[in-house]
Amino acid sequence: QQQVKQSPQSLIVQKGGISIINCAYENTAFDYFPWYQQFPGKGPALLIAIRPDVSEKKEGRFTISFNKSAKQFSLHIMDSQPGDSATYFCAAEYSGAGSYQLTFGKGTKLSVIP
Amino acid sequence: EPEVTQTPSHQVTQMGQEVILRCVPISNHLYFYWYRQILGQKVEFLVSFYNNEISEKSEIFDDQFSVERPDGSNFTLKIRSTKLEDSAMYFCASRARSSTDTQYFGPGTRLTVL
């Protein structure tokens, strides 16, 4: 019930294309859904996050779509650039537990080719 | 911009030895975390620490693990008797105050147990 399932495992997109990564969760108590970007040798860095009271959040080229009834959320990267090549992790958090720990998906390795 | 720092960047140890991984969280943050990432796998929660005590821990965080905040700035993870399966990247993270605050990750310590 604590799992967050992420797909695809890897993704290759042409420069300028749209990258789409999907996540699904089971625990309806989760109330915060961030996406982290990780470059090789670095720690995860927060990219964008959403709470279940909205269905979409956009920041620049990055958009989260959230479907509460389906318990799914996705990251869309518009106009993908080679600099976006990284591993992307979706995560979920339950604030009611007090510790605000993150449960991560398995990650998607994105390669944007020129 | 303030950042979480971790030392060492890479630690090699023999099986059965004790290791201490060190972290300096962002200075005004109140919540501290350790996560680990086995090569090629997802980031997994180990433990959260708040108000000088463990607030939550995962099944991975058994009696071989301990955490400490020995002074006002450092946050350490000790593994008492390392096993081969402890080889992973260990990330420290910190958060300011509440669930609306971002969890910031350090660059990680790669632990290799031989």
PDB file of C-alpha atoms in Angstrom:
ATOM      1  CA  GLN A   1       0.000   0.000   0.000  1.00  0.00           C
ATOM      2  CA  GLN A   2       3.010   2.248   0.373  1.00  0.00           C
ATOM      3  CA  GLN A   3       4.189   1.637  -3.177  1.00  0.00           C
ATOM      4  CA  VAL A   4       4.457   4.174  -5.919  1.00  0.00           C
ATOM      5  CA  LYS A   5       4.675   2.572  -9.345  1.00  0.00           C
ATOM      6  CA  GLN A   6       6.489   4.487 -12.072  1.00  0.00           C
ATOM      7  CA  SER A   7       6.741   3.932 -15.807  1.00  0.00           C
ATOM      8  CA  PRO A   8       8.476   3.760 -18.168  1.00  0.00           C
ATOM      9  CA  GLN A   9      11.810   2.662 -16.779  1.00  0.00           C
ATOM     10  CA  SER A  10      13.601   4.481 -19.583  1.00  0.00           C
ATOM     11  CA  LEU A  11      12.573   6.979 -22.220  1.00  0.00           C
ATOM     12  CA  ILE A  12      14.257   8.351 -25.303  1.00  0.00           C
ATOM     13  CA  VAL A  13      12.845  11.544 -26.761  1.00  0.00           C
ATOM     14  CA  GLN A  14      13.933  13.750 -29.620  1.00  0.00           C
ATOM     15  CA  LYS A  15      14.918  17.307 -28.830  1.00  0.00           C
ATOM     16  CA  GLY A  16      11.810  19.462 -28.896  1.00  0.00           C
ATOM     17  CA  GLY A  17       9.503  16.532 -28.175  1.00  0.00           C
ATOM     18  CA  ILE A  18       7.283  15.869 -25.190  1.00  0.00           C
ATOM     19  CA  SER A  19       8.457  13.536 -22.434  1.00  0.00           C
ATOM     20  CA  ILE A  20       5.750  11.856 -20.390  1.00  0.00           C
ATOM     21  CA  ILE A  21       6.368   9.852 -17.227  1.00  0.00           C
ATOM     22  CA  ASN A  22       3.558   8.206 -15.312  1.00  0.00           C
ATOM     23  CA  CYS A  23       3.095   7.217 -11.698  1.00  0.00           C
ATOM     24  CA  ALA A  24       0.388   5.428  -9.772  1.00  0.00           C
ATOM     25  CA  TYR A  25      -0.128   5.070  -6.063  1.00  0.00           C
ATOM     26  CA  GLU A  26      -2.289   2.953  -3.807  1.00  0.00           C
ATOM     27  CA  ASN A  27      -2.400   4.723  -0.477  1.00  0.00           C
ATOM     28  CA  THR A  28      -5.176   7.315  -0.594  1.00  0.00           C
ATOM     29  CA  ALA A  29      -3.677   9.002   2.469  1.00  0.00           C
ATOM     30  CA  PHE A  30      -0.837  10.404   0.353  1.00  0.00           C
ATOM     31  CA  ASP A  31      -1.347  14.141   0.050  1.00  0.00           C
ATOM     32  CA  TYR A  32       1.779  15.519  -1.555  1.00  0.00           C
ATOM     33  CA  PHE A  33       3.286  14.392  -4.851  1.00  0.00           C
ATOM     34  CA  PRO A  34       6.687  15.769  -5.839  1.00  0.00           C
ATOM     35  CA  TRP A  35       8.865  14.982  -8.808  1.00  0.00           C
ATOM     36  CA  TYR A  36      12.610  14.870  -8.320  1.00  0.00           C
ATOM     37  CA  GLN A  37      15.318  15.152 -10.968  1.00  0.00           C
ATOM     38  CA  GLN A  38      18.620  13.409 -10.429  1.00  0.00           C
ATOM     39  CA  PHE A  39      21.796  13.834 -12.452  1.00  0.00           C
ATOM     40  CA  PRO A  40      24.558  11.213 -12.198  1.00  0.00           C
ATOM     41  CA  GLY A  41      26.534  11.558  -8.994  1.00  0.00           C
ATOM     42  CA  LYS A  42      24.109  14.069  -7.515  1.00  0.00           C
ATOM     43  CA  GLY A  43      21.273  13.887  -5.030  1.00  0.00           C
ATOM     44  CA  PRO A  44      17.647  14.177  -6.095  1.00  0.00           C
ATOM     45  CA  ALA A  45      16.500  17.766  -6.562  1.00  0.00           C
ATOM     46  CA  LEU A  46      12.883  18.881  -6.377  1.00  0.00           C
ATOM     47  CA  LEU A  47      11.536  19.733  -9.809  1.00  0.00           C
ATOM     48  CA  ILE A  48       7.834  20.357  -9.279  1.00  0.00           C
ATOM     49  CA  ALA A  49       5.170  19.167  -6.855  1.00  0.00           C
ATOM     50  CA  ILE A  50       1.405  19.009  -6.561  1.00  0.00           C
ATOM     51  CA  ARG A  51      -1.247  18.484  -3.910  1.00  0.00           C
ATOM     52  CA  PRO A  52      -4.473  16.561  -4.607  1.00  0.00           C
ATOM     53  CA  ASP A  53      -6.684  19.643  -4.454  1.00  0.00           C
ATOM     54  CA  VAL A  54      -5.608  20.636  -7.975  1.00  0.00           C
ATOM     55  CA  SER A  55      -5.570  18.587 -11.171  1.00  0.00           C
ATOM     56  CA  GLU A  56      -2.679  20.299 -12.891  1.00  0.00           C
ATOM     57  CA  LYS A  57       0.336  22.396 -12.070  1.00  0.00           C
ATOM     58  CA  LYS A  58       2.637  24.010 -14.584  1.00  0.00           C
ATOM     59  CA  GLU A  59       6.062  25.515 -14.062  1.00  0.00           C
ATOM     60  CA  GLY A  60       7.788  26.554 -17.241  1.00  0.00           C
ATOM     61  CA  ARG A  61       8.189  23.496 -19.483  1.00  0.00           C
ATOM     62  CA  PHE A  62       7.200  21.102 -16.689  1.00  0.00           C
ATOM     63  CA  THR A  63       3.601  20.122 -15.954  1.00  0.00           C
ATOM     64  CA  ILE A  64       2.135  17.688 -13.450  1.00  0.00           C
ATOM     65  CA  SER A  65      -1.257  16.208 -14.236  1.00  0.00           C
ATOM     66  CA  PHE A  66      -3.060  14.653 -11.293  1.00  0.00           C
ATOM     67  CA  ASN A  67      -6.019  12.270 -11.396  1.00  0.00           C
ATOM     68  CA  LYS A  68      -7.227  11.684  -7.858  1.00  0.00           C
ATOM     69  CA  SER A  69      -9.945   9.163  -8.740  1.00  0.00           C
ATOM     70  CA  ALA A  70      -7.510   7.031 -10.737  1.00  0.00           C
ATOM     71  CA  LYS A  71      -4.717   7.556  -8.180  1.00  0.00           C
ATOM     72  CA  GLN A  72      -2.345   8.531 -10.946  1.00  0.00           C
ATOM     73  CA  PHE A  73      -0.129  11.480 -11.709  1.00  0.00           C
ATOM     74  CA  SER A  74       2.226  12.245 -14.518  1.00  0.00           C
ATOM     75  CA  LEU A  75       5.044  14.569 -15.474  1.00  0.00           C
ATOM     76  CA  HIS A  76       5.075  16.204 -18.871  1.00  0.00           C
ATOM     77  CA  ILE A  77       8.216  17.899 -20.138  1.00  0.00           C
ATOM     78  CA  MET A  78       7.450  20.101 -23.100  1.00  0.00           C
ATOM     79  CA  ASP A  79      10.088  21.033 -25.665  1.00  0.00           C
ATOM     80  CA  SER A  80      12.493  18.492 -24.156  1.00  0.00           C
ATOM     81  CA  GLN A  81      16.150  19.511 -24.259  1.00  0.00           C
ATOM     82  CA  PRO A  82      19.384  17.483 -24.029  1.00  0.00           C
ATOM     83  CA  GLY A  83      19.980  19.174 -20.661  1.00  0.00           C
ATOM     84  CA  ASP A  84      16.831  17.462 -19.382  1.00  0.00           C
ATOM     85  CA  SER A  85      18.565  14.103 -19.704  1.00  0.00           C
ATOM     86  CA  ALA A  86      18.479  12.744 -16.168  1.00  0.00           C
ATOM     87  CA  THR A  87      16.658  10.264 -13.982  1.00  0.00           C
ATOM     88  CA  TYR A  88      13.243  11.396 -12.814  1.00  0.00           C
ATOM     89  CA  PHE A  89      11.595  10.067  -9.679  1.00  0.00           C
ATOM     90  CA  CYS A  90       8.017  10.543  -8.681  1.00  0.00           C
ATOM     91  CA  ALA A  91       7.313  10.425  -4.978  1.00  0.00           C
ATOM     92  CA  ALA A  92       4.453  10.608  -2.541  1.00  0.00           C
ATOM     93  CA  GLU A  93       4.160  11.769   1.000  1.00  0.00           C
ATOM     94  CA  TYR A  94       1.668  11.415   3.812  1.00  0.00           C
ATOM     95  CA  SER A  95       1.806  14.490   5.998  1.00  0.00           C
ATOM     96  CA  GLY A  96      -0.401  12.977   8.671  1.00  0.00           C
ATOM     97  CA  ALA A  97       2.386  10.721   9.878  1.00  0.00           C
ATOM     98  CA  GLY A  98       4.326  13.739  11.092  1.00  0.00           C
ATOM     99  CA  SER A  99       7.677  12.745   9.705  1.00  0.00           C
ATOM    100  CA  TYR A 100       6.781  13.625   6.106  1.00  0.00           C
ATOM    101  CA  GLN A 101       8.848  10.820   4.668  1.00  0.00           C
ATOM    102  CA  LEU A 102       8.900  10.371   0.908  1.00  0.00           C
ATOM    103  CA  THR A 103       8.024   7.139  -0.887  1.00  0.00           C
ATOM    104  CA  PHE A 104       9.733   7.071  -4.269  1.00  0.00           C
ATOM    105  CA  GLY A 105       8.978   5.388  -7.549  1.00  0.00           C
ATOM    106  CA  LYS A 106      11.718   3.361  -9.220  1.00  0.00           C
ATOM    107  CA  GLY A 107      12.773   6.183 -11.521  1.00  0.00           C
ATOM    108  CA  THR A 108      12.749   6.892 -15.239  1.00  0.00           C
ATOM    109  CA  LYS A 109      15.959   7.481 -17.107  1.00  0.00           C
ATOM    110  CA  LEU A 110      15.256  10.134 -19.721  1.00  0.00           C
ATOM    111  CA  SER A 111      17.568  10.632 -22.668  1.00  0.00           C
ATOM    112  CA  VAL A 112      16.888  13.570 -24.956  1.00  0.00           C
ATOM    113  CA  ILE A 113      18.711  13.181 -28.237  1.00  0.00           C
ATOM    114  CA  PRO A 114      19.562  16.118 -30.488  1.00  0.00           C
TER     115      PRO A 114
ATOM    116  CA  GLU B   1      21.564  29.024  -1.945  1.00  0.00           C
ATOM    117  CA  PRO B   2      21.912  26.890   1.212  1.00  0.00           C
ATOM    118  CA  GLU B   3      22.548  23.229   0.591  1.00  0.00           C
ATOM    119  CA  VAL B   4      22.849  19.930   2.405  1.00  0.00           C
ATOM    120  CA  THR B   5      26.413  18.661   2.459  1.00  0.00           C
ATOM    121  CA  GLN B   6      27.637  15.120   3.043  1.00  0.00           C
ATOM    122  CA  THR B   7      31.014  13.578   3.782  1.00  0.00           C
ATOM    123  CA  PRO B   8      32.729  11.535   2.624  1.00  0.00           C
ATOM    124  CA  SER B   9      31.622  11.349  -0.980  1.00  0.00           C
ATOM    125  CA  HIS B  10      32.830   7.753  -1.181  1.00  0.00           C
ATOM    126  CA  GLN B  11      33.553   5.314   1.637  1.00  0.00           C
ATOM    127  CA  VAL B  12      35.044   1.885   1.133  1.00  0.00           C
ATOM    128  CA  THR B  13      34.988  -0.501   4.068  1.00  0.00           C
ATOM    129  CA  GLN B  14      35.423  -4.139   4.909  1.00  0.00           C
ATOM    130  CA  MET B  15      32.440  -6.271   5.860  1.00  0.00           C
ATOM    131  CA  GLY B  16      31.867  -6.178   9.593  1.00  0.00           C
ATOM    132  CA  GLN B  17      33.439  -2.764  10.080  1.00  0.00           C
ATOM    133  CA  GLU B  18      31.627   0.248  11.496  1.00  0.00           C
ATOM    134  CA  VAL B  19      31.070   3.296   9.323  1.00  0.00           C
ATOM    135  CA  ILE B  20      29.805   6.768  10.106  1.00  0.00           C
ATOM    136  CA  LEU B  21      28.322   8.874   7.377  1.00  0.00           C
ATOM    137  CA  ARG B  22      28.128  12.581   8.047  1.00  0.00           C
ATOM    138  CA  CYS B  23      25.702  15.227   6.948  1.00  0.00           C
ATOM    139  CA  VAL B  24      25.332  18.933   7.565  1.00  0.00           C
ATOM    140  CA  PRO B  25      21.676  19.852   6.985  1.00  0.00           C
ATOM    141  CA  ILE B  26      20.551  23.329   6.030  1.00  0.00           C
ATOM    142  CA  SER B  27      20.971  25.471   9.116  1.00  0.00           C
ATOM    143  CA  ASN B  28      17.399  26.456  10.020  1.00  0.00           C
ATOM    144  CA  HIS B  29      15.854  23.103   9.152  1.00  0.00           C
ATOM    145  CA  LEU B  30      14.138  20.986  11.779  1.00  0.00           C
ATOM    146  CA  TYR B  31      13.487  17.624  10.083  1.00  0.00           C
ATOM    147  CA  PHE B  32      16.320  15.356   9.029  1.00  0.00           C
ATOM    148  CA  TYR B  33      16.285  12.180   7.006  1.00  0.00           C
ATOM    149  CA  TRP B  34      18.443   9.396   5.691  1.00  0.00           C
ATOM    150  CA  TYR B  35      17.579   7.573   2.494  1.00  0.00           C
ATOM    151  CA  ARG B  36      19.509   4.998   0.553  1.00  0.00           C
ATOM    152  CA  GLN B  37      19.646   4.045  -3.101  1.00  0.00           C
ATOM    153  CA  ILE B  38      21.064   0.712  -4.140  1.00  0.00           C
ATOM    154  CA  LEU B  39      22.620   0.993  -7.591  1.00  0.00           C
ATOM    155  CA  GLY B  40      19.942   1.146 -10.258  1.00  0.00           C
ATOM    156  CA  GLN B  41      17.071   1.006  -7.783  1.00  0.00           C
ATOM    157  CA  LYS B  42      14.731   3.509  -6.208  1.00  0.00           C
ATOM    158  CA  VAL B  43      15.465   5.796  -3.324  1.00  0.00           C
ATOM    159  CA  GLU B  44      14.298   4.204  -0.060  1.00  0.00           C
ATOM    160  CA  PHE B  45      13.473   5.885   3.223  1.00  0.00           C
ATOM    161  CA  LEU B  46      15.547   4.805   6.209  1.00  0.00           C
ATOM    162  CA  VAL B  47      14.803   7.144   9.088  1.00  0.00           C
ATOM    163  CA  SER B  48      13.483  10.555  10.041  1.00  0.00           C
ATOM    164  CA  PHE B  49      14.700  12.634  12.968  1.00  0.00           C
ATOM    165  CA  TYR B  50      12.972  15.537  14.668  1.00  0.00           C
ATOM    166  CA  ASN B  51      13.419  17.279  17.997  1.00  0.00           C
ATOM    167  CA  ASN B  52      16.462  15.145  18.794  1.00  0.00           C
ATOM    168  CA  GLU B  53      14.765  11.819  18.388  1.00  0.00           C
ATOM    169  CA  ILE B  54      13.793   9.339  15.717  1.00  0.00           C
ATOM    170  CA  SER B  55      10.266  10.110  14.540  1.00  0.00           C
ATOM    171  CA  GLU B  56       9.937   7.235  12.101  1.00  0.00           C
ATOM    172  CA  LYS B  57      12.056   4.423  10.706  1.00  0.00           C
ATOM    173  CA  SER B  58      11.664   1.826   7.994  1.00  0.00           C
ATOM    174  CA  GLU B  59      12.135  -1.926   8.170  1.00  0.00           C
ATOM    175  CA  ILE B  60      15.590  -1.445   6.679  1.00  0.00           C
ATOM    176  CA  PHE B  61      16.678   0.585   9.707  1.00  0.00           C
ATOM    177  CA  ASP B  62      17.423  -2.298  12.062  1.00  0.00           C
ATOM    178  CA  ASP B  63      19.600  -2.464  15.167  1.00  0.00           C
ATOM    179  CA  GLN B  64      22.749  -2.131  13.066  1.00  0.00           C
ATOM    180  CA  PHE B  65      21.806   1.436  12.211  1.00  0.00           C
ATOM    181  CA  SER B  66      21.755   4.478  14.437  1.00  0.00           C
ATOM    182  CA  VAL B  67      21.487   8.212  13.952  1.00  0.00           C
ATOM    183  CA  GLU B  68      22.723  11.083  16.000  1.00  0.00           C
ATOM    184  CA  ARG B  69      22.791  14.832  15.990  1.00  0.00           C
ATOM    185  CA  PRO B  70      25.901  15.316  18.135  1.00  0.00           C
ATOM    186  CA  ASP B  71      25.928  19.103  17.887  1.00  0.00           C
ATOM    187  CA  GLY B  72      23.843  21.859  16.352  1.00  0.00           C
ATOM    188  CA  SER B  73      24.980  21.234  12.813  1.00  0.00           C
ATOM    189  CA  ASN B  74      25.913  17.605  12.108  1.00  0.00           C
ATOM    190  CA  PHE B  75      23.613  14.669  11.544  1.00  0.00           C
ATOM    191  CA  THR B  76      25.226  11.241  11.358  1.00  0.00           C
ATOM    192  CA  LEU B  77      24.266   7.747  10.285  1.00  0.00           C
ATOM    193  CA  LYS B  78      26.217   4.901  11.860  1.00  0.00           C
ATOM    194  CA  ILE B  79      26.216   1.366  10.582  1.00  0.00           C
ATOM    195  CA  ARG B  80      27.636  -0.811  13.330  1.00  0.00           C
ATOM    196  CA  SER B  81      28.701  -3.907  11.413  1.00  0.00           C
ATOM    197  CA  THR B  82      28.478  -3.452   7.683  1.00  0.00           C
ATOM    198  CA  LYS B  83      27.208  -6.149   5.351  1.00  0.00           C
ATOM    199  CA  LEU B  84      27.765  -6.534   1.630  1.00  0.00           C
ATOM    200  CA  GLU B  85      24.127  -5.570   1.036  1.00  0.00           C
ATOM    201  CA  ASP B  86      24.684  -2.214   2.741  1.00  0.00           C
ATOM    202  CA  SER B  87      26.559  -1.086  -0.348  1.00  0.00           C
ATOM    203  CA  ALA B  88      24.507   1.805  -1.690  1.00  0.00           C
ATOM    204  CA  MET B  89      24.341   5.551  -2.076  1.00  0.00           C
ATOM    205  CA  TYR B  90      23.179   7.143   1.157  1.00  0.00           C
ATOM    206  CA  PHE B  91      21.408  10.473   0.957  1.00  0.00           C
ATOM    207  CA  CYS B  92      20.807  12.875   3.777  1.00  0.00           C
ATOM    208  CA  ALA B  93      17.877  15.264   3.465  1.00  0.00           C
ATOM    209  CA  SER B  94      16.437  18.072   5.520  1.00  0.00           C
ATOM    210  CA  ARG B  95      13.231  20.026   5.637  1.00  0.00           C
ATOM    211  CA  ALA B  96      12.480  23.376   7.256  1.00  0.00           C
ATOM    212  CA  ARG B  97       9.326  22.970   9.210  1.00  0.00           C
ATOM    213  CA  SER B  98       6.247  21.297   7.809  1.00  0.00           C
ATOM    214  CA  SER B  99       4.731  19.362   4.958  1.00  0.00           C
ATOM    215  CA  THR B 100       4.600  22.512   2.840  1.00  0.00           C
ATOM    216  CA  ASP B 101       8.365  22.792   2.916  1.00  0.00           C
ATOM    217  CA  THR B 102      10.589  21.144   0.349  1.00  0.00           C
ATOM    218  CA  GLN B 103      12.805  18.246   1.350  1.00  0.00           C
ATOM    219  CA  TYR B 104      16.341  19.052   0.191  1.00  0.00           C
ATOM    220  CA  PHE B 105      18.784  16.262  -0.546  1.00  0.00           C
ATOM    221  CA  GLY B 106      22.531  16.182  -0.203  1.00  0.00           C
ATOM    222  CA  PRO B 107      24.824  14.831  -2.925  1.00  0.00           C
ATOM    223  CA  GLY B 108      25.120  11.463  -1.226  1.00  0.00           C
ATOM    224  CA  THR B 109      27.824   9.174   0.111  1.00  0.00           C
ATOM    225  CA  ARG B 110      28.598   6.097  -1.925  1.00  0.00           C
ATOM    226  CA  LEU B 111      29.277   3.251   0.506  1.00  0.00           C
ATOM    227  CA  THR B 112      31.082   0.213  -0.847  1.00  0.00           C
ATOM    228  CA  VAL B 113      31.347  -2.806   1.445  1.00  0.00           C
ATOM    229  CA  LEU B 114      33.937  -5.385   0.404  1.00  0.00           C
TER     230      LEU B 114
END
